[in-house]
Coordinates of C-alpha atoms and ligand atoms in Angstrom, one line a residue:
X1 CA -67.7 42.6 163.7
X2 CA -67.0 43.4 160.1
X3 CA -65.1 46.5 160.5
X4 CA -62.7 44.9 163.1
X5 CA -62.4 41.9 160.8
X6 CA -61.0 44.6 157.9
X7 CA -59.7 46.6 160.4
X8 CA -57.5 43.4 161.7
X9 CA -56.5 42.8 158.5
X10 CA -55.4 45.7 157.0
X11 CA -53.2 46.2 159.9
X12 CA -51.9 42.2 159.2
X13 CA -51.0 43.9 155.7
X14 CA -49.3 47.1 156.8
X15 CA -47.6 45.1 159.5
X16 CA -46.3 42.7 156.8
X17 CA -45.6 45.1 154.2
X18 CA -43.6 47.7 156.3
X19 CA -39.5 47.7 155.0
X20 CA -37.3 47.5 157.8
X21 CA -36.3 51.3 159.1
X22 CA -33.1 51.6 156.5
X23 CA -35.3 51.7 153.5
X24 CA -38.1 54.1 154.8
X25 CA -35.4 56.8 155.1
X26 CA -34.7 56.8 158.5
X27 CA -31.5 57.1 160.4
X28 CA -29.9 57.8 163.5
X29 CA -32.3 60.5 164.9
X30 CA -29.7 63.1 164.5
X31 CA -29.4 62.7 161.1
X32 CA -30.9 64.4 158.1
X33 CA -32.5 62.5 154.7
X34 CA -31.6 63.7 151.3
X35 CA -33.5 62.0 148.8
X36 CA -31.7 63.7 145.6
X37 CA -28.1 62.2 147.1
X38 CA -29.9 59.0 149.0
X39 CA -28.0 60.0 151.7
X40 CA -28.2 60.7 155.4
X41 CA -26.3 64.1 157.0
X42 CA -24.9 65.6 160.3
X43 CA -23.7 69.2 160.6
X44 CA -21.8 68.6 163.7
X45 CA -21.9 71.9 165.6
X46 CA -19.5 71.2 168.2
X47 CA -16.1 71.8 166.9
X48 CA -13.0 69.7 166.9
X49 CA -9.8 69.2 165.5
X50 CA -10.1 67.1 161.6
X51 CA -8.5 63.4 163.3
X52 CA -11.3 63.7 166.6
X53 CA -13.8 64.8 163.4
X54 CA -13.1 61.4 161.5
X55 CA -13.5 59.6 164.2
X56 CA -17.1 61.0 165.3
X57 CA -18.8 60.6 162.1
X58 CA -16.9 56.9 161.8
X59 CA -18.6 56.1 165.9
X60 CA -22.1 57.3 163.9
X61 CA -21.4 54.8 161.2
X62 CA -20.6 57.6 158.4
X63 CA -17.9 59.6 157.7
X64 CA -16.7 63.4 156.8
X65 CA -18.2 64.1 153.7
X66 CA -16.2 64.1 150.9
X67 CA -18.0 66.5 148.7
X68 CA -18.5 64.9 145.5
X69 CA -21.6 66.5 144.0
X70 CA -22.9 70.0 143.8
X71 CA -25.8 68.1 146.0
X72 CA -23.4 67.7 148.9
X73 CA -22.3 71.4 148.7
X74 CA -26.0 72.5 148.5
X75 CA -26.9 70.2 151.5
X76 CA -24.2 71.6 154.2
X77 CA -24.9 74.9 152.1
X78 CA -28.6 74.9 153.6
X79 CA -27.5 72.8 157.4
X80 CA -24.8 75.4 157.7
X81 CA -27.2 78.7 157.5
X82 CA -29.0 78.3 160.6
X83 CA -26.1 78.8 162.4
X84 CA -25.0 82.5 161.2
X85 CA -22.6 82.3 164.2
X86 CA -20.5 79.2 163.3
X87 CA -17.6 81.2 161.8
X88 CA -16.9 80.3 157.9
X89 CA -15.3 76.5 157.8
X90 CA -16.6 73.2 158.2
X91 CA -14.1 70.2 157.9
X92 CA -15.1 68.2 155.1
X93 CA -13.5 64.7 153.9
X94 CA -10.2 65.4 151.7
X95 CA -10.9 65.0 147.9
X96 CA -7.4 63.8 147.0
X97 CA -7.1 67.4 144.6
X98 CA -4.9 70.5 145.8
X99 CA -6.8 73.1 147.1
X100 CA -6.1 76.7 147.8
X101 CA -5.5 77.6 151.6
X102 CA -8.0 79.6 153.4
X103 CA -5.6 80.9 155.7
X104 CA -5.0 84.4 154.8
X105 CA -1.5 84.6 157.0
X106 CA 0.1 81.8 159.0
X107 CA -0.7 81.9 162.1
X108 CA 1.2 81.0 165.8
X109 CA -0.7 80.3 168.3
X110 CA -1.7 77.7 171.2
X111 CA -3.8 75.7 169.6
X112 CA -0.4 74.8 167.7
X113 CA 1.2 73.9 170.9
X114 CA -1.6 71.7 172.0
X115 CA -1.6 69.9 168.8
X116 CA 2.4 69.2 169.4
X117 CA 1.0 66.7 172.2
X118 CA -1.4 65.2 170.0
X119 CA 0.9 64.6 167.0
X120 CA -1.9 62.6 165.1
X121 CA -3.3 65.6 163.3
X122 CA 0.5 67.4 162.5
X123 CA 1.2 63.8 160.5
X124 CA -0.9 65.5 157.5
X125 CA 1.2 68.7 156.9
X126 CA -0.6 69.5 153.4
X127 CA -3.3 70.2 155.5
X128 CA -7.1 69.3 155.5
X129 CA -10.1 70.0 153.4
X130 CA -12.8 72.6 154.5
X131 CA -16.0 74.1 152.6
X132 CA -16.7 77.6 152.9
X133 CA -20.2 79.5 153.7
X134 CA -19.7 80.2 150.2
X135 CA -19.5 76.6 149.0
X136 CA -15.8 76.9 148.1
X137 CA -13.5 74.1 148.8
X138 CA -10.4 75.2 150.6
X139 CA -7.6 73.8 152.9
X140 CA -6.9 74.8 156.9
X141 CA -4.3 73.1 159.2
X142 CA -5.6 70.4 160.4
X143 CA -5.2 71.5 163.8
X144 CA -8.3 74.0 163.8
X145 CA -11.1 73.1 166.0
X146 CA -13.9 73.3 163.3
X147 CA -18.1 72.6 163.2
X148 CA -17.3 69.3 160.4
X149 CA -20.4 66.9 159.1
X150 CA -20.9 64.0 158.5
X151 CA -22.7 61.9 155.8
X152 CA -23.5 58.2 155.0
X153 CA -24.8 56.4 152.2
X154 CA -29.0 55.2 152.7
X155 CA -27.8 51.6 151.2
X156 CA -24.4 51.7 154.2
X157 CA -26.4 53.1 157.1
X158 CA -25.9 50.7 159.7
X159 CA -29.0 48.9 161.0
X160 CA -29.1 46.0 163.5
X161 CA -31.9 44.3 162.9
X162 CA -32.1 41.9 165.8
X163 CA -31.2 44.5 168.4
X164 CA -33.7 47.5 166.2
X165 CA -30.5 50.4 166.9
X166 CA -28.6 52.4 164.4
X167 CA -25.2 51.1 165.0
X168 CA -22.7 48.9 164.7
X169 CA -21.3 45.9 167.0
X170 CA -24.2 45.8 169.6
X171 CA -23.7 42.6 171.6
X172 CA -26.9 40.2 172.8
X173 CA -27.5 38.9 175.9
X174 CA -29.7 35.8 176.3
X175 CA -29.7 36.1 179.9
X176 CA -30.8 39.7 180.3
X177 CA -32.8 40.0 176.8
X178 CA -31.0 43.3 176.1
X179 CA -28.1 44.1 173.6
X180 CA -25.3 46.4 174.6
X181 CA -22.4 48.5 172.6
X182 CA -19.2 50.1 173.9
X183 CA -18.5 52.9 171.4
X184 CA -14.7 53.4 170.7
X185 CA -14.8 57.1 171.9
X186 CA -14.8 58.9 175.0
X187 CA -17.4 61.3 175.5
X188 CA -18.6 63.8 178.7
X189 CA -21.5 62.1 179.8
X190 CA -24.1 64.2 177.9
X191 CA -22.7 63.2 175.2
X192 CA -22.8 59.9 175.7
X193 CA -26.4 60.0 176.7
X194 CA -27.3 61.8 173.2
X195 CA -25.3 59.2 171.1
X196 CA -27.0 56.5 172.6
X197 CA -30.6 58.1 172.4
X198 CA -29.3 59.3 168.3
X199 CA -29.0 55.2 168.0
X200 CA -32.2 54.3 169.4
X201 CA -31.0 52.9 172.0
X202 CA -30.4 54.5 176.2
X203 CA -27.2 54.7 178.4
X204 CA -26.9 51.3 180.0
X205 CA -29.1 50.9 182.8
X206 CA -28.4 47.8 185.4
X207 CA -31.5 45.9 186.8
X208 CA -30.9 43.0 188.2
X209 CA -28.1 41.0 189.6
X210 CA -27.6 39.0 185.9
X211 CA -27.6 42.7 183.9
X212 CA -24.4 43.4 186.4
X213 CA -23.2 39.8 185.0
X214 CA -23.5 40.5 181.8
X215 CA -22.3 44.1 181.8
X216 CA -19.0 43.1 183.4
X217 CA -18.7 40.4 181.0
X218 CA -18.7 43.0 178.1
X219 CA -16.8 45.1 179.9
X220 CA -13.7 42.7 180.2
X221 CA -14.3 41.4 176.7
X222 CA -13.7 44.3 174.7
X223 CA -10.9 46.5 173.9
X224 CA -10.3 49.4 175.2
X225 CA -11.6 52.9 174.4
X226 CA -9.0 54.8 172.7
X227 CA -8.5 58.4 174.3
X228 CA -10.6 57.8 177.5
X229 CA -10.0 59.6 180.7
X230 CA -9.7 56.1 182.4
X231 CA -9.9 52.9 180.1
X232 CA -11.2 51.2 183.6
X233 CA -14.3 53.3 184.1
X234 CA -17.8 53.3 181.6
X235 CA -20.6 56.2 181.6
X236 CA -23.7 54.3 182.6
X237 CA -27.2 55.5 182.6
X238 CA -27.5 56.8 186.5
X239 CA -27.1 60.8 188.1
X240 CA -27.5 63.3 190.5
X241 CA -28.7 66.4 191.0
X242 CA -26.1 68.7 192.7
X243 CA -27.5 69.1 196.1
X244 CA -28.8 72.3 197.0
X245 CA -27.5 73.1 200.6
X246 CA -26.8 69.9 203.3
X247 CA -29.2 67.8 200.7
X248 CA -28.4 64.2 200.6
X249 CA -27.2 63.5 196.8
X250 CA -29.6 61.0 195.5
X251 CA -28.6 59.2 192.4
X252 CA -31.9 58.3 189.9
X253 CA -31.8 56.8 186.7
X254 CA -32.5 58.1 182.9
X255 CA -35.8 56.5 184.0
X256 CA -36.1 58.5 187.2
X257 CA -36.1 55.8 189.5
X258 CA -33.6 55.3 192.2
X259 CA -30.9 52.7 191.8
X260 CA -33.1 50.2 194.5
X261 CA -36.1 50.9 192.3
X262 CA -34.4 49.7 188.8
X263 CA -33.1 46.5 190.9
X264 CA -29.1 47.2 191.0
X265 CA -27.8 49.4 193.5
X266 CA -23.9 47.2 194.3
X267 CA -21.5 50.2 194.4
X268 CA -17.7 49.4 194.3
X269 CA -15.8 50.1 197.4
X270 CA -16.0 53.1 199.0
X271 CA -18.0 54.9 196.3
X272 CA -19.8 56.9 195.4
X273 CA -16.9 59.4 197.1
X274 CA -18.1 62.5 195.3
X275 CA -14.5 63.6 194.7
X276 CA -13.8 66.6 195.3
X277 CA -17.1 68.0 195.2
X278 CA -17.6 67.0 191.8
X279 CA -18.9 63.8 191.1
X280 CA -22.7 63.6 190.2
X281 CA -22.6 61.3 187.1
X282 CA -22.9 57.5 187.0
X283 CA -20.4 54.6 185.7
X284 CA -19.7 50.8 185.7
X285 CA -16.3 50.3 187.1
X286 CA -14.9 47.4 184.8
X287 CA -12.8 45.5 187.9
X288 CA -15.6 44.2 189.6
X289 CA -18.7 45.5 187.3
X290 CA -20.1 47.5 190.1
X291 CA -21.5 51.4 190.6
X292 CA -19.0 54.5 191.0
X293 CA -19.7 58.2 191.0
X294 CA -17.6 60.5 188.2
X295 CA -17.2 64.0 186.3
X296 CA -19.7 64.2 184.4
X297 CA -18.0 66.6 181.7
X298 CA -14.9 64.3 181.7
X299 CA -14.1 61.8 178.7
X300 CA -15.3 58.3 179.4
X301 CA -16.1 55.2 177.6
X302 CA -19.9 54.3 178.2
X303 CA -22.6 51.7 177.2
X304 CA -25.4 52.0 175.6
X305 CA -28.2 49.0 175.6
X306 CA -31.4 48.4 173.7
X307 CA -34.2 45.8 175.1
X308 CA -35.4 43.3 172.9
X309 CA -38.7 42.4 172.9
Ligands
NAG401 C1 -18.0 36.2 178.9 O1 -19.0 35.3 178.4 C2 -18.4 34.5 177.4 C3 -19.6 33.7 176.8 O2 -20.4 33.1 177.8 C4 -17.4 33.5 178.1 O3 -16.8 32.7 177.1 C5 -16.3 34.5 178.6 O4 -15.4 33.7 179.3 C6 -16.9 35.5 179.5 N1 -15.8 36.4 179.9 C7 -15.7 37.0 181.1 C8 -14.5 37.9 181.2 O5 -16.5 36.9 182.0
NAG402 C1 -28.6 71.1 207.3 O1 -29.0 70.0 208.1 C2 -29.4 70.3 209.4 C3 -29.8 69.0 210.1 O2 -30.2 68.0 209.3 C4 -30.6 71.3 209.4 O3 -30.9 71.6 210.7 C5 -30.1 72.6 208.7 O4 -31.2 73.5 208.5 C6 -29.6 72.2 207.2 N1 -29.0 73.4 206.6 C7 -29.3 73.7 205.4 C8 -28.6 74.9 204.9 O5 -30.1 73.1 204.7
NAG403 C1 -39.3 61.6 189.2 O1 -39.7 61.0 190.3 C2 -40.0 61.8 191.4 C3 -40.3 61.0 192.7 O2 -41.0 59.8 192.3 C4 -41.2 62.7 191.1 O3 -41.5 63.6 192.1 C5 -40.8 63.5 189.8 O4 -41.9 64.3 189.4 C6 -40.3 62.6 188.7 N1 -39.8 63.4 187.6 C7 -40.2 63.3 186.4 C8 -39.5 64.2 185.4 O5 -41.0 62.5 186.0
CA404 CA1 -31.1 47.3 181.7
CA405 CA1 -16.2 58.2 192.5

């Protein structure tokens, strides 16, 4: 009896006593704790041009780090190692001081010609900040696809509280008890799925009639997603395997149950179409809030939702 009694209450104290998530250290769980800079940190290994760069660590609630301390040199120094194989650059936020440039000879070639059509990146002609494996600070057009990271501030890491996610402008639902997020960038669908997760949060998953409701109602509230394959069409939380012979494509969620199991399964007209073969990823169609099959490696918008308990 005694025990449980202490036992109770020392969990009552430990309970009471714990600081929210943002000042035990944690972040998104991609994210890496410094405690000498108080900082969190992304090597993103993935590369991109610099503008796309900005824009991913700004969706995580960070941004390229500007490398203002020996501290932020020795932390990519030490992310960047394990990948021997990442070539010699990682974008890093401009410093506002003339650097030399890292390129050796200028160079003509078609990733030039693709950045014509994306003239975002050309606007900067001075060029863009990288750090070298050797912890030098150089400049590259900013046209390179480059690894880049990321980096936020323990005090500005973005925590919501109510709906318990890493991130920014998630949006509650009384009616469904869940709060959902459309992050301003397109991503493949696995990608989408990992940012979500990275947030603590899932790809939206629809389970009743009133989710649907709500879902559409978010849908054709906010703006739309810059850069997106289709403004019209949202990455949700549903897929398939690619059949193996005559095999009937069944569609399960991230919770592997099937669409009648998690309570929604209203697909828009005529879908899912599988077109062209190639459709084995799930999405919320924003004209009438219902189910339709896409690419999975194309650039959508998606949602991601957290319960609230
Ligand atoms: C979404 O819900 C809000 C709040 O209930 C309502 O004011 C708005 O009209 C709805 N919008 C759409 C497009 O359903
Ligand atoms: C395709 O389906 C038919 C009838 O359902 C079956 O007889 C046949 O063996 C299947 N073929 C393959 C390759 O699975
Ligand atoms: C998913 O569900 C199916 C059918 O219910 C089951 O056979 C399979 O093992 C499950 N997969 C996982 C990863 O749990
Ligand atoms: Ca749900
Ligand atoms: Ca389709």
């Amino acid at each position: 009896m005694w025990k449980y009694i202490v036992f109770a209450f020392c969990s009552l104290l430990v309970f009471a006593a714990a600081p929210p998530p943002s000042e035990t250290h944690r972040y998104r769980t991609d994210y890496e704790y410094n405690k000498r800079t108080n900082a969190f940190y992304k090597l993103h290994i993935e590369v991109n041009r610099y503008g796309r760069s900005q824009d991913v660590c700004r969706i995580e609630g960070a941004q390229l780090m500007v490398p203002s301390t020996d501290e932020d040199i020795a932390q990519l120094h030490g992310m960047f190692k394990y990948y021997p194989d990442l070539g010699d650059y990682v974008w890093v936020g401009n410093d506002g001081q003339q650097h030399e440039s890292a390129e050796v000879s200028p160079i003509i070639d078609l990733t030039r010609l693709e950045s014509m059509m994306d003239n975002s990146d050309l606007l900067d002609a001075t060029g863009c900040d990288v750090v070298t494996r050797k912890g030098e600070i150089d400049t590259l057009p900013c046209y390179h696809r480059l690894p880049f990271i990321c980096k936020v501030e323990a005090k500005d890491a973005p925590y919501d509280r109510h709906c318990d996610v890493y991130g920014k402008d998630y949006r509650y639902y009384q009616s469904v008890g869940s709060c959902y997020a459309i992050p301003k960038i397109p991503y493949s669908w696995p990608q989408a799925y990992d940012d979500c997760q990275a947030q603590g949060a899932h790809l939206v998953v629809l389970n009743s009639q009133a989710e649907h409701d709500a879902v559409y109602n978010l849908t054709n509230t906010e703006p739309h997603v810059p850069g997106a394959r289709a403004y019209y069409f949202f990455f949700a939380g549903y897929r398939a395997d690619v059949p193996v012979g005559n095999a009937t494509v069944v569609f399960k969620t991230i919770f592997n149950q099937t669409l009648e199991e998690a309570g929604y399964n209203g697909w828009s007209e005529n879908e899912p179409n599988n077109a062209q073969g190639r459709e084995y990823c799930g999405s919320i169609f924003k004209n009438d809030g219902k189910l339709n099959d896409l690419e999975c490696a194309h650039e959508f918008g998606y949602i991601c939702e957290k319960e609230v308990h």
